[in-house]
Tab-separated table of C-alpha atoms in Angstrom:
chain	number	residue	atom	x	y	z
L	1	UNK	CA	25.937	187.626	83.178
L	2	UNK	CA	23.419	186.027	80.833
L	3	UNK	CA	26.110	185.334	78.236
L	4	UNK	CA	28.311	183.685	80.885
L	5	UNK	CA	25.553	181.256	81.856
L	6	UNK	CA	24.849	180.508	78.180
L	7	UNK	CA	28.517	179.789	77.664
L	8	UNK	CA	28.623	177.521	80.712
L	9	UNK	CA	25.541	175.628	79.509
L	10	UNK	CA	27.151	175.141	76.090
L	11	UNK	CA	30.430	173.965	77.619
L	12	UNK	CA	28.522	171.562	79.892
L	13	UNK	CA	26.729	170.069	76.847
L	14	UNK	CA	29.999	169.338	75.072
L	15	UNK	CA	31.668	167.859	78.181
L	16	UNK	CA	33.692	170.822	79.417
L	17	UNK	CA	31.700	171.794	82.505
L	18	UNK	CA	33.058	172.328	86.022
L	19	UNK	CA	32.403	168.714	86.984
L	20	UNK	CA	34.475	167.523	83.988
L	21	UNK	CA	37.661	169.422	84.967
L	22	UNK	CA	39.100	166.500	86.934
L	23	UNK	CA	38.578	164.139	83.983
L	24	UNK	CA	40.322	166.451	81.503
L	25	UNK	CA	43.107	167.077	84.008
L	26	UNK	CA	43.747	163.328	84.200
L	27	UNK	CA	43.655	163.047	80.384
L	28	UNK	CA	46.175	165.889	80.145
L	29	UNK	CA	48.505	164.226	82.651
L	30	UNK	CA	48.287	160.923	80.775
L	31	UNK	CA	49.049	162.575	77.434
L	32	UNK	CA	51.926	164.564	78.894
L	33	UNK	CA	53.543	161.509	80.487
L	34	UNK	CA	53.043	159.441	77.325
L	35	UNK	CA	54.649	162.067	75.117
L	36	UNK	CA	57.501	162.467	77.599
L	37	UNK	CA	58.108	158.706	77.611
L	38	UNK	CA	58.090	158.540	73.800
L	39	UNK	CA	60.401	161.560	73.645
L	40	UNK	CA	62.910	159.925	75.967
L	41	UNK	CA	62.725	156.662	73.975
L	42	UNK	CA	63.241	158.585	70.728
L	43	UNK	CA	66.196	160.492	72.157
L	44	UNK	CA	67.745	157.271	73.462
L	45	UNK	CA	67.182	155.623	70.082
L	46	UNK	CA	69.141	158.410	68.369
L	47	UNK	CA	72.113	158.040	70.716
L	48	UNK	CA	71.730	154.370	71.626
L	49	UNK	CA	74.700	152.011	71.397
L	50	UNK	CA	72.245	149.119	71.199
L	51	UNK	CA	70.755	149.913	67.784
L	52	UNK	CA	67.130	149.604	68.836
L	53	UNK	CA	64.175	149.303	66.470
L	54	UNK	CA	65.944	148.307	63.310
L	55	UNK	CA	63.446	147.195	60.694
L	56	UNK	CA	65.623	144.449	59.248
L	57	UNK	CA	67.635	142.100	61.431
L	58	UNK	CA	71.330	142.656	60.831
L	59	UNK	CA	73.578	139.660	60.145
L	60	UNK	CA	76.440	138.844	62.488
L	61	UNK	CA	79.079	140.046	60.030
L	62	UNK	CA	77.403	143.431	59.711
L	63	UNK	CA	77.176	143.810	63.501
L	64	UNK	CA	80.889	143.072	63.783
L	65	UNK	CA	81.669	145.783	61.221
L	66	UNK	CA	79.411	148.393	62.889
L	67	UNK	CA	82.396	150.214	64.381
L	68	UNK	CA	83.510	151.148	60.845
L	69	UNK	CA	80.404	153.287	60.354
L	70	UNK	CA	79.833	156.862	61.437
L	71	UNK	CA	76.772	159.067	61.541
L	72	UNK	CA	77.108	162.362	59.680
L	73	UNK	CA	75.705	165.478	61.270
L	74	UNK	CA	74.118	167.895	58.813
L	75	UNK	CA	74.490	171.610	59.581
L	76	UNK	CA	71.599	173.993	60.008
L	77	UNK	CA	70.965	175.662	56.601
L	78	UNK	CA	71.144	179.185	58.049
L	79	UNK	CA	74.661	178.683	59.414
L	80	UNK	CA	76.783	179.597	56.379
L	81	UNK	CA	80.159	178.705	57.900
L	82	UNK	CA	78.996	175.258	58.954
L	83	UNK	CA	77.416	174.617	55.538
L	84	UNK	CA	80.671	175.617	53.786
L	85	UNK	CA	82.690	173.320	56.068
L	86	UNK	CA	80.224	170.514	55.409
L	87	UNK	CA	80.487	170.956	51.634
L	88	UNK	CA	84.303	171.137	51.794
L	89	UNK	CA	84.388	167.825	53.650
L	90	UNK	CA	82.332	166.222	50.839
L	91	UNK	CA	79.173	166.346	52.910
L	92	UNK	CA	76.362	165.799	50.448
L	93	UNK	CA	77.963	162.846	48.680
L	94	UNK	CA	76.926	159.337	49.736
L	95	UNK	CA	74.397	158.415	52.352
L	96	UNK	CA	73.808	159.769	55.847
L	97	UNK	CA	75.288	156.618	57.343
L	98	UNK	CA	78.269	155.216	55.483
L	99	UNK	CA	81.657	153.700	56.122
L	100	UNK	CA	84.413	156.041	57.212
L	101	UNK	CA	86.414	157.380	54.297
L	102	UNK	CA	84.277	155.687	51.648
L	103	UNK	CA	81.075	156.627	49.832
L	104	UNK	CA	78.491	153.884	50.000
L	105	UNK	CA	75.788	153.429	47.410
L	106	UNK	CA	72.720	151.209	47.421
L	107	UNK	CA	74.282	148.877	44.842
L	108	UNK	CA	77.142	148.073	47.210
L	109	UNK	CA	74.812	147.279	50.092
L	110	UNK	CA	72.724	145.035	47.830
L	111	UNK	CA	75.922	143.357	46.686
L	112	UNK	CA	76.937	142.811	50.336
L	113	UNK	CA	73.557	141.219	51.118
L	114	UNK	CA	73.798	138.946	48.074
L	115	UNK	CA	77.330	137.988	49.057
L	116	UNK	CA	76.175	137.025	52.551
L	117	UNK	CA	73.255	135.028	51.144
L	118	UNK	CA	75.476	133.140	48.717
L	119	UNK	CA	77.961	132.418	51.524
L	120	UNK	CA	75.174	131.004	53.716
L	121	UNK	CA	73.856	128.987	50.775
L	122	UNK	CA	77.335	127.508	50.191
L	123	UNK	CA	77.632	126.575	53.858
L	124	UNK	CA	74.230	124.897	53.886
L	125	UNK	CA	74.954	122.979	50.681
L	126	UNK	CA	78.302	121.844	52.114
L	127	UNK	CA	76.552	120.583	55.268
L	128	UNK	CA	73.963	118.748	53.196
L	129	UNK	CA	76.638	117.207	50.988
L	130	UNK	CA	78.648	115.971	54.001
L	131	UNK	CA	75.534	114.546	55.647
L	132	UNK	CA	74.530	112.676	52.483
L	133	UNK	CA	78.118	111.416	52.004
L	134	UNK	CA	78.280	110.159	55.584
L	135	UNK	CA	74.933	108.371	55.208
L	136	UNK	CA	76.116	106.615	52.042
L	137	UNK	CA	79.402	105.617	53.699
L	138	UNK	CA	77.591	104.252	56.765
L	139	UNK	CA	75.163	102.261	54.584
L	140	UNK	CA	78.022	100.762	52.572
L	141	UNK	CA	79.921	99.882	55.757
L	142	UNK	CA	76.792	98.158	57.117
L	143	UNK	CA	76.673	96.047	53.926
L	144	UNK	CA	80.266	94.989	54.505
L	145	UNK	CA	82.240	97.258	52.204
L	146	UNK	CA	85.441	98.708	53.608
L	147	UNK	CA	85.729	102.419	52.811
L	148	UNK	CA	88.352	104.837	54.005
C-alpha cells in the first residue's frame, strides 16, 4: 500500500495524477483526430485526380499531357511471383512515374522544361517586337508618313 501511494505521489508530480486524466484524455482525442485527418488527406493525395500538393507548378502543356502518364505499382519483395512479373514487364527501368510505353530520364524532362521556356521566350519577344513596330508605325503616321 505504501508503494502505491509513493507511485501516485510521483505521478502527481509529473502531471499524471487522477485530476489530470481529463486533460490527457482530451490531448489523446485531439492527437487521434489530427492523425486521422492527415491520414485521410494523405490517402486522398495518393489517389487524387486533382494532383494536390505538387511542389512545382505544372505548365498548361504538361497538364494537358497528364493522361499519357501512369503510376507504376511496385510489388512486395516477399512475393516472388509478383516480383518476377514486374521484372518481366521491365519494371525497374525508368522512373516510378513515366509516360506509357516509354522510359523517361531526367535529361528528357529537363529538355522539355527548356523547350517550354524557350517557347515562352519566343512568344514574349514576338509580342514585344509587334508592340514596338506598331508604336513606330503610329509615330510615323502622326508625322504624316503613309505606311501600309
